[in-house]
Coordinates of C-alpha atoms in Angstrom, one line a residue:
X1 CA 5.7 93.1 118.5
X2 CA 1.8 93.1 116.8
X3 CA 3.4 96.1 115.0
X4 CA 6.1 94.4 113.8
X5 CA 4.4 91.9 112.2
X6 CA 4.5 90.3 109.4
X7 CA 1.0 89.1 109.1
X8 CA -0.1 92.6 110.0
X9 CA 1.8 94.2 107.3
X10 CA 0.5 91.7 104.3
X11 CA -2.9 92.3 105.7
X12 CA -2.7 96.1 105.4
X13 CA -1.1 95.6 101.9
X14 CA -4.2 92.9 100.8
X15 CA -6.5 95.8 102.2
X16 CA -4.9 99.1 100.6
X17 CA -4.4 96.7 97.1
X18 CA -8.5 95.9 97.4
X19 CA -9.5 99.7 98.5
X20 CA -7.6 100.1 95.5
X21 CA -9.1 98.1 92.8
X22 CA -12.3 99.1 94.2
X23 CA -11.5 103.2 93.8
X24 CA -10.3 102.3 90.2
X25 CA -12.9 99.9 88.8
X26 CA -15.5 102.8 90.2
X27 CA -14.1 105.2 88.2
X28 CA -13.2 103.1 85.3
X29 CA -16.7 102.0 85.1
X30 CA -18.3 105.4 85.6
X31 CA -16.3 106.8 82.8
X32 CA -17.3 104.0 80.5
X33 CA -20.9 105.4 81.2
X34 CA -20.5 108.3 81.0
X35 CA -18.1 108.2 77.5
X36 CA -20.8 105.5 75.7
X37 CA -23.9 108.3 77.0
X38 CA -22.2 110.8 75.3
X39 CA -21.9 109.1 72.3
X40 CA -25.3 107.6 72.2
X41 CA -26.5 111.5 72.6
X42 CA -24.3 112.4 69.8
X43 CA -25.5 109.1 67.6
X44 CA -29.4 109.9 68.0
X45 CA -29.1 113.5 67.1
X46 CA -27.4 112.4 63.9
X47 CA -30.4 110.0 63.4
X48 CA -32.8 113.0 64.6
X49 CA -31.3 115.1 61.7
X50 CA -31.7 112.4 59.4
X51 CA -35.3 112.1 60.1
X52 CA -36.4 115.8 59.8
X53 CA -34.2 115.4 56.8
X54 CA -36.3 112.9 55.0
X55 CA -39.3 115.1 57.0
X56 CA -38.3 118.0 54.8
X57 CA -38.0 115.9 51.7
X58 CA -41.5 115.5 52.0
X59 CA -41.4 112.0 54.0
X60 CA -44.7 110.9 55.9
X61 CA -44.4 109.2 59.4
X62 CA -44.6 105.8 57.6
X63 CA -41.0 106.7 55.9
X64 CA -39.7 107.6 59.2
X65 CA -41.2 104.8 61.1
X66 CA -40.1 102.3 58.5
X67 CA -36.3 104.1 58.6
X68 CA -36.7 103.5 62.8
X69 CA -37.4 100.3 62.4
X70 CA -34.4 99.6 60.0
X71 CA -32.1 100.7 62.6
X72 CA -33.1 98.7 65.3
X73 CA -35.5 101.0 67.1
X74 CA -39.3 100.5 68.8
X75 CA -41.7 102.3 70.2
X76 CA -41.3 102.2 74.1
X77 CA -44.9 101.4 75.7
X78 CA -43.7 102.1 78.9
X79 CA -46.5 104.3 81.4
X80 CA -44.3 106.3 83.4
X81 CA -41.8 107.4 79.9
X82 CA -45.2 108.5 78.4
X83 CA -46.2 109.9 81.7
X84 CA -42.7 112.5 81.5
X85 CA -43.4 113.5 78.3
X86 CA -46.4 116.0 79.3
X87 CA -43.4 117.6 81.2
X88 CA -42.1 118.4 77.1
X89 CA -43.5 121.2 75.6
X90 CA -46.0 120.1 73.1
X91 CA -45.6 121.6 69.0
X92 CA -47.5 125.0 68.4
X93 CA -50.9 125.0 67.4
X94 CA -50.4 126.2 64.0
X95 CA -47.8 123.2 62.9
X96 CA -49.6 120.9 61.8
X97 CA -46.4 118.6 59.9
X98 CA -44.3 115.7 62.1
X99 CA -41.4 116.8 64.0
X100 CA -39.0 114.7 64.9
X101 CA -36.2 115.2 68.1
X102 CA -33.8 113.5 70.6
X103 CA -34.7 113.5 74.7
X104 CA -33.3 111.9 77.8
X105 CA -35.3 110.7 80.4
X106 CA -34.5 108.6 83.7
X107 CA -30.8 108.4 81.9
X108 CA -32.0 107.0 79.1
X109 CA -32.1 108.7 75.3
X110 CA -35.0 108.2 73.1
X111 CA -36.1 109.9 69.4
X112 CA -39.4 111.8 70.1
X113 CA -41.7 111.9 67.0
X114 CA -44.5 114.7 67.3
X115 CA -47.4 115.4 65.2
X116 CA -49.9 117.8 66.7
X117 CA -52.2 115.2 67.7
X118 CA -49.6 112.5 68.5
X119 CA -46.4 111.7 70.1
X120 CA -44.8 108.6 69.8
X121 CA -41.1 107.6 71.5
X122 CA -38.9 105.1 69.9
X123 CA -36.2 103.6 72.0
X124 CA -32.8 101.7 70.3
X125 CA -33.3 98.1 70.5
X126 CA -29.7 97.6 71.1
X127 CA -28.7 97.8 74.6
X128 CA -25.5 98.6 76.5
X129 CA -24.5 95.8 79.0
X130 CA -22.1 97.0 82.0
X131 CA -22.1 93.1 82.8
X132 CA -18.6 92.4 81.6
X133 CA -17.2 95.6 83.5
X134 CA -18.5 94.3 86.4
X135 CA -17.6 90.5 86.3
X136 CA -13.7 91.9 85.6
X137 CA -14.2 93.7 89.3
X138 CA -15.4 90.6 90.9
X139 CA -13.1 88.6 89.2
X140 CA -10.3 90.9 90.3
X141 CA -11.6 91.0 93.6
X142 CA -11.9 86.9 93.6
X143 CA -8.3 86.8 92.7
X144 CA -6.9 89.0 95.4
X145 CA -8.7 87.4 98.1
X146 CA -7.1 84.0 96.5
X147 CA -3.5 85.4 96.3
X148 CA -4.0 86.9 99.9
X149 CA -5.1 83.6 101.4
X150 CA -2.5 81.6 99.5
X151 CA 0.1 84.2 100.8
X152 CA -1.2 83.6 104.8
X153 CA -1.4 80.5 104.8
X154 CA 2.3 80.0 103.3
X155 CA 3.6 82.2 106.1
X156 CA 1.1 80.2 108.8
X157 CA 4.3 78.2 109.3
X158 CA 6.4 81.2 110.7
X159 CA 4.5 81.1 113.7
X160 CA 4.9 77.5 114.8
X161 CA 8.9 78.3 113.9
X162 CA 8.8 80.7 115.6
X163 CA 7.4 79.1 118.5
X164 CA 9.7 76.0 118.7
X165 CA 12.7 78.5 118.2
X166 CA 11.7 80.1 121.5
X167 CA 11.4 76.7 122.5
X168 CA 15.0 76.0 121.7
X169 CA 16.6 79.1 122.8
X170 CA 14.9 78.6 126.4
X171 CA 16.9 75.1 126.4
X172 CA 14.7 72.4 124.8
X173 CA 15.9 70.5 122.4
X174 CA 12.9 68.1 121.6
X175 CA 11.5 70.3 118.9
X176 CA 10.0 69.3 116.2
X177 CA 10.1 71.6 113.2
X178 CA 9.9 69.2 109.7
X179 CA 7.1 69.9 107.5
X180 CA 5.8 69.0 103.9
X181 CA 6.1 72.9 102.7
X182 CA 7.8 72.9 99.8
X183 CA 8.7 76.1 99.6
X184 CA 11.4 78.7 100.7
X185 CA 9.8 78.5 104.2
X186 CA 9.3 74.9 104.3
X187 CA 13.2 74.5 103.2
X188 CA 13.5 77.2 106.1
X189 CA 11.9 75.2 108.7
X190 CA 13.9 71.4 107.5
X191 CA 17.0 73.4 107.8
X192 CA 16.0 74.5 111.7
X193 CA 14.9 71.2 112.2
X194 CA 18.5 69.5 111.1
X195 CA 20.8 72.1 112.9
X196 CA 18.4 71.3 116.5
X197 CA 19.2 67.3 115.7
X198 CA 23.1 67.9 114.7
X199 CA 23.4 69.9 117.5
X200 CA 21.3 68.0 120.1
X201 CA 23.6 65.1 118.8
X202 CA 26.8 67.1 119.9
X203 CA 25.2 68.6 123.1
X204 CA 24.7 64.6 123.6
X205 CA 28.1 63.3 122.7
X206 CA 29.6 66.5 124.7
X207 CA 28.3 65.5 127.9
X208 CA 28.9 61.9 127.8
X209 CA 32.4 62.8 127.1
X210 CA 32.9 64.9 129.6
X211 CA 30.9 62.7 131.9
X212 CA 32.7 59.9 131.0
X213 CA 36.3 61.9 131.5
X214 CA 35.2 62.7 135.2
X215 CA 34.2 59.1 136.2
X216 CA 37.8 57.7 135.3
X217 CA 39.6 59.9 136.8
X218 CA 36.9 59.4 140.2
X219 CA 38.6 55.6 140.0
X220 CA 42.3 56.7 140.7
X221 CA 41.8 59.9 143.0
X222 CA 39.7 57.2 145.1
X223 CA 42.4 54.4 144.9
X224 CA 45.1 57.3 146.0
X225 CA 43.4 58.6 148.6
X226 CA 42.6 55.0 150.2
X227 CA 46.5 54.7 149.4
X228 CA 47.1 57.8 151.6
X229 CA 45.1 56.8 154.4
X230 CA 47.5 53.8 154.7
X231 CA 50.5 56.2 155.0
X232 CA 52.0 56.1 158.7
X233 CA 53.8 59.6 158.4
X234 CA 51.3 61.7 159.1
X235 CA 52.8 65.5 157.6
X236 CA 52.5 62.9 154.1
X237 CA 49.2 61.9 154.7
X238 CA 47.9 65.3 154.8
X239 CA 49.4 66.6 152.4
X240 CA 48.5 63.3 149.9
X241 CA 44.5 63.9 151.1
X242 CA 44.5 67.4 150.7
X243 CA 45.8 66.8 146.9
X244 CA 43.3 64.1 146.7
X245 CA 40.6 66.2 147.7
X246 CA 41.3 69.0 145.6
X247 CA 41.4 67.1 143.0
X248 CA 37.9 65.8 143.9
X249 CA 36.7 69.0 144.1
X250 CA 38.4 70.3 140.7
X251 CA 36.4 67.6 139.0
X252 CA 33.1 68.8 140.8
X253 CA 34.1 72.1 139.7
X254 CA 34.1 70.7 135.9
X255 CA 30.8 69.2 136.5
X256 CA 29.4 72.9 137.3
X257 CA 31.0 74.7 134.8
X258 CA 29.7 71.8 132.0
X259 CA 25.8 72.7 133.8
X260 CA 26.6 75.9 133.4
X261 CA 28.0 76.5 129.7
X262 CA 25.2 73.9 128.5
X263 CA 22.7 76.1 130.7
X264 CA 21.5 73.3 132.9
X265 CA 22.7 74.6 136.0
X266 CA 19.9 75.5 138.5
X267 CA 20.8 78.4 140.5
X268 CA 19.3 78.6 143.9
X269 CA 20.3 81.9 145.9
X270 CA 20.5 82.1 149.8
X271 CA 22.2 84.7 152.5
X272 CA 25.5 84.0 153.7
X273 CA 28.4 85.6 156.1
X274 CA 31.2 86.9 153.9
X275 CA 33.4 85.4 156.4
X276 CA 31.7 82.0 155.5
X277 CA 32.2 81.8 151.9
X278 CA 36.2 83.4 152.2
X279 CA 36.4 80.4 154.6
X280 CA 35.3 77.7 152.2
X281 CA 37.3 79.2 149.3
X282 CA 40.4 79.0 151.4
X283 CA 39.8 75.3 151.5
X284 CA 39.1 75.5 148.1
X285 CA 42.9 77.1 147.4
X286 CA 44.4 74.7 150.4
X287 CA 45.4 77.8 152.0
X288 CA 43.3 76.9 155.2
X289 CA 46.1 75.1 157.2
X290 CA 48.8 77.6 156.6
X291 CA 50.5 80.0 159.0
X292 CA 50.7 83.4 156.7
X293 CA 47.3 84.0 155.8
X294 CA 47.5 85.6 151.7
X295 CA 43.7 86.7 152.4
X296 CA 42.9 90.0 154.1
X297 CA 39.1 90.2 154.8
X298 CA 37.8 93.7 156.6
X299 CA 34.4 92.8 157.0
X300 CA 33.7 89.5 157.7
X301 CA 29.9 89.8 159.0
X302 CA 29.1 91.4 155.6
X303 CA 25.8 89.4 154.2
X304 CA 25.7 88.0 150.4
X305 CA 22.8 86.3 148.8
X306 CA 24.0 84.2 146.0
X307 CA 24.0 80.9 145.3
X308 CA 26.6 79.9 147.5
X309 CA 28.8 76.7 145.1
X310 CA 28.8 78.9 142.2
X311 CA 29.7 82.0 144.1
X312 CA 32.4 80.2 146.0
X313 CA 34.2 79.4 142.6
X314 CA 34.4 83.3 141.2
X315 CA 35.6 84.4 144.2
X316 CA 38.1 81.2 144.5
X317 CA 39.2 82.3 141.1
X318 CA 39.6 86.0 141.6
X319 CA 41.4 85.6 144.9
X320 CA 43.8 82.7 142.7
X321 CA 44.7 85.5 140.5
X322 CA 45.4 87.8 142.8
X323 CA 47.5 85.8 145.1
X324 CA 49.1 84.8 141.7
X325 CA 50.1 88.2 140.4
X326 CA 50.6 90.0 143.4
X327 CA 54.4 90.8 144.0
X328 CA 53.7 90.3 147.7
X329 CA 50.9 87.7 147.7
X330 CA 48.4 89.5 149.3
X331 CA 44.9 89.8 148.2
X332 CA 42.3 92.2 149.8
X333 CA 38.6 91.8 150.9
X334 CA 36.7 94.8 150.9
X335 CA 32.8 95.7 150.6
X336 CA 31.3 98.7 149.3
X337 CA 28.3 99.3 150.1
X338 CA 26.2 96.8 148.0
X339 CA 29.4 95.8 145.9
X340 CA 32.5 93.4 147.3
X341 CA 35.5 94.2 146.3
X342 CA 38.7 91.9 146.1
X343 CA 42.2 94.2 145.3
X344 CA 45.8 93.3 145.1
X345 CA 49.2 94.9 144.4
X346 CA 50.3 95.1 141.2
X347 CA 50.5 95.8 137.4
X348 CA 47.1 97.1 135.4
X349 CA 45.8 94.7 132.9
X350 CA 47.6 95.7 129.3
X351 CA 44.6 94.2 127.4
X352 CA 41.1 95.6 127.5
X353 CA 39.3 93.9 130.6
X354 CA 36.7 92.4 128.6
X355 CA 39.5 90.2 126.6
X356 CA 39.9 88.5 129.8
X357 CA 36.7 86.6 129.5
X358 CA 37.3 84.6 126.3
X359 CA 37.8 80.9 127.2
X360 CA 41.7 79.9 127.2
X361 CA 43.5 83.9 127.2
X362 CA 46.8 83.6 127.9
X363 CA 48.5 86.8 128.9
X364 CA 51.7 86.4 127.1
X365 CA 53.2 89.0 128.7
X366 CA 53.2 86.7 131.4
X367 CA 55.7 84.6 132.2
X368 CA 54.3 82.2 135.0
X369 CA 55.2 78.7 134.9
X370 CA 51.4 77.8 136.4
X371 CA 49.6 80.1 134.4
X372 CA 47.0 77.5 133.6
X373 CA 44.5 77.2 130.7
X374 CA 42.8 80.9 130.8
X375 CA 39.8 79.6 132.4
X376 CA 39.6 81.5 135.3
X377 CA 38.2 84.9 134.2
X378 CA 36.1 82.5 131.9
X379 CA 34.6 80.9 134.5
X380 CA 34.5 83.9 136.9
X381 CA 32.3 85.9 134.3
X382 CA 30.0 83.0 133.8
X383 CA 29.4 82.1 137.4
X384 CA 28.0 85.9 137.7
X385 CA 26.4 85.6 134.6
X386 CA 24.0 83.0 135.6
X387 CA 23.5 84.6 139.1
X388 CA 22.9 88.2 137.9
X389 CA 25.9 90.0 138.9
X390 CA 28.4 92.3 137.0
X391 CA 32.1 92.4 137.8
X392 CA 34.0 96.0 136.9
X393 CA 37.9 96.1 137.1
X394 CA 39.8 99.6 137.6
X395 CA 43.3 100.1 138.6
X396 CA 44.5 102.9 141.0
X397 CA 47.6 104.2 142.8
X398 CA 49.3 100.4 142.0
X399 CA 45.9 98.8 143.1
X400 CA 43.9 96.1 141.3
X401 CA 40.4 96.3 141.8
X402 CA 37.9 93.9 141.0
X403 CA 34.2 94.8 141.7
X404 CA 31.2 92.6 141.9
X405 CA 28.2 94.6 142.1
X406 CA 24.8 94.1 144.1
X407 CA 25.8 91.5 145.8
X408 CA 26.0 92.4 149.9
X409 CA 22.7 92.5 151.0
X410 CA 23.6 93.5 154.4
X411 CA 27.1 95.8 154.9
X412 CA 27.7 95.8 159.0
X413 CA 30.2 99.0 158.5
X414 CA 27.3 101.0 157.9
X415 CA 25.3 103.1 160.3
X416 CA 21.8 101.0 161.2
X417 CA 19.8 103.1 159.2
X418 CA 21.8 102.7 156.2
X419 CA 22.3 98.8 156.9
X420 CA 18.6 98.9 155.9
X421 CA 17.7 100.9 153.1
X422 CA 20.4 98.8 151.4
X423 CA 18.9 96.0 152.3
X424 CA 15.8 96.8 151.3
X425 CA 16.9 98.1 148.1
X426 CA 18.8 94.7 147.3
X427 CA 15.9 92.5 147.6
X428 CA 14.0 94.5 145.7

């Protein structure tokens, strides 16, 4: 994620713009001095030809010092520049006349005037300055370090966005995320900040809704089941509190399902006999009291951890569906190793199986006069969702199977050996 960053990838473009302007003021600068040198060597041997012109012309070292002096030169009185020039070979013996000629010393260029007994060294008055090349660099160097600090600190805000974001995706809703920026980021963060309060609103008004839906129809379920209870035949009276109750236990469903789509559902897993949780669904589908049992179960010792409520309502689902759609109305139990897998007779799914899942699919192809709303593969794929588990679908030989996977901890049609390593294996 560091080398993804944003901040990492403005700071390598600050440095690489500053290495840079460094590389080419050096150079700029360099060749400046070394351009104006060549030019100033150029310029003092046209005033060194000059001088052993007027020289020639019979000129005496007054001429040529006043003619110096007229274009801005002095005599340099510095030691160690008088010092160098024993290094110069001194004029023959013989010559006894002035000479005059251009030398550099310590990258400097002066106009040498010899006599035999005398040397004097006369230095231009007028100076180059590299000031002004080198208050540009600073200057340029001044102004990146402004631009890159004004560019950070515009994008310091990301990081507390993107902080409350994550804050928001995990579930809460009080973040904060209005600020004073004025800029496309600022305008970025005010826009995050409405959407979390519109939709924190609806969340809001969504579960006082549904909350409020489920409490009125509490009142009559509870008024006709005390009804019921005052009913002398007693074939009626079951069959009124077993409505009553399913209807009690539809709502808690809806409560569950509203946790779990607004992902406020705490799942809690625990180990459980298979034969358990088919026996609690059948009370679920009011198919406990009957005489032909619609549920096959092979291996009822078979041990799931899940979270046993939201469990309970996939597998209610599934086995709904399969009673449903079965031509005979069976539905089988089976595990496979880690996976359980509940199969009935009948046709394979025309639609992709992943269609299934969208919230209110109706097959049309179906012509079932209690097909429902299309919220049981809906709520089947959510339930596993939230617990971990994957369901698969395959259809074989006339068979419908459905497959939840990793959910038996324990299988009791394996070997003892076996029975372990997968046990071991599922709780890691």
């Amino acid at each position: 994620m560091i080398k993804n960053s944003i901040f990492l990838k403005i700071t390598l473009l600050f440095v690489f713009a500053l290495i840079s302007f460094f590389a080419f003021s050096f150079y700029f600068i360099k060749f400046q001095i070394d351009n104006e040198s060549k030019q100033s060597m150029v310029k003092y041997k046209q005033f060194t030809a000059t001088i052993n012109q007027i020289i020639t012309n019979n000129g005496d070292l007054q001429t040529v010092e006043k003619f110096l002096q007229e274009l801005g030169f002095e005599i340099t009185e510095d030691l160690n520049i008088k010092e160098a020039l024993l290094n110069y070979n001194r004029l023959p013996p013989l010559f006894n006349g002035l000479f005059a000629k251009t030398i550099q010393l310590n990258n400097e260029i002066y106009i040498l005037l010899e006599t035999q007994g005398k040397a004097i060294l006369y230095k231009d008055t007028f100076n180059t300055h590299y000031q002004t090349y080198y208050f540009i660099t600073l200057t340029g160097i001044f102004l990146l370090v402004f631009v890159f600090v004004l560019v950070i600190r515009g994008l310091l805000p990301l990081k507390k966005l993107r902080l409350q974001i994550k804050r928001f995706a995990n579930g809460d809703l009080n973040v904060e995320c209005k600020t004073k920026q004025s800029d496309e980021i600022g305008e970025l963060a005010n826009e995050f900040d409405n959407a979390i309060k519109k939709i924190a609103a609806l969340g809001q008004s969504r579960t006082l809704f549904l909350r409020s839906i489920m409490h009125e129809l509490k009142t009559p379920i509870t008024k006709g089941r005390i009804t019921a209870e005052m009913i002398e035949d007693t074939l009626y009276k079951e069959r009124l509190i077993s409505v009553f109750k399913r209807l009690q236990t539809l709502i808690d469903e809806f409560a569950k399902i509203e946790q779990l789509t607004s992902k406020n559902l705490h799942v809690s897993k625990e180990e459980f006999l298979l034969e358990d949780l088919i026996s609690h669904t059948k009370k679920m589908l009011l198919i406990d009291n009957i005489d032909t049992d619609p549920i096959i179960l092979n291996d009822p010792n078979d041990i799931i951890k899940a979270d046993f409520e939201l469990f309970a309502m996939a597998i209610k689902n599934l086995l709904d569906n399969a009673i449903k759609y079965s031509p005979d109305k069976k539905v089988f139990v089976d595990s496979k190793c880690f996976d359980l897998v509940i199969s009935n007779k009948g046709k394979a799914l025309k639609k992709d199986f992943n269609e299934y899942f969208k919230p209110y699919f109706k097959d049309r192809d179906k012509k079932h006069i209690d097909q429902g709303f299309g919220l049981g593969m809906y709520i089947i794929k959510n339930t596993l969702d939230a617990q971990g588990f994957e369901i698969s679908y395959q259809h074989k030989n006339g068979t419908n199977y459905f497959t939840i996977h990793n959910c038996i901890v324990e299988n009791f049609c394996m070997v003892p050996n076996q029975k372990k390593e997968v046990k071991n294996e599922a709780m890691e």
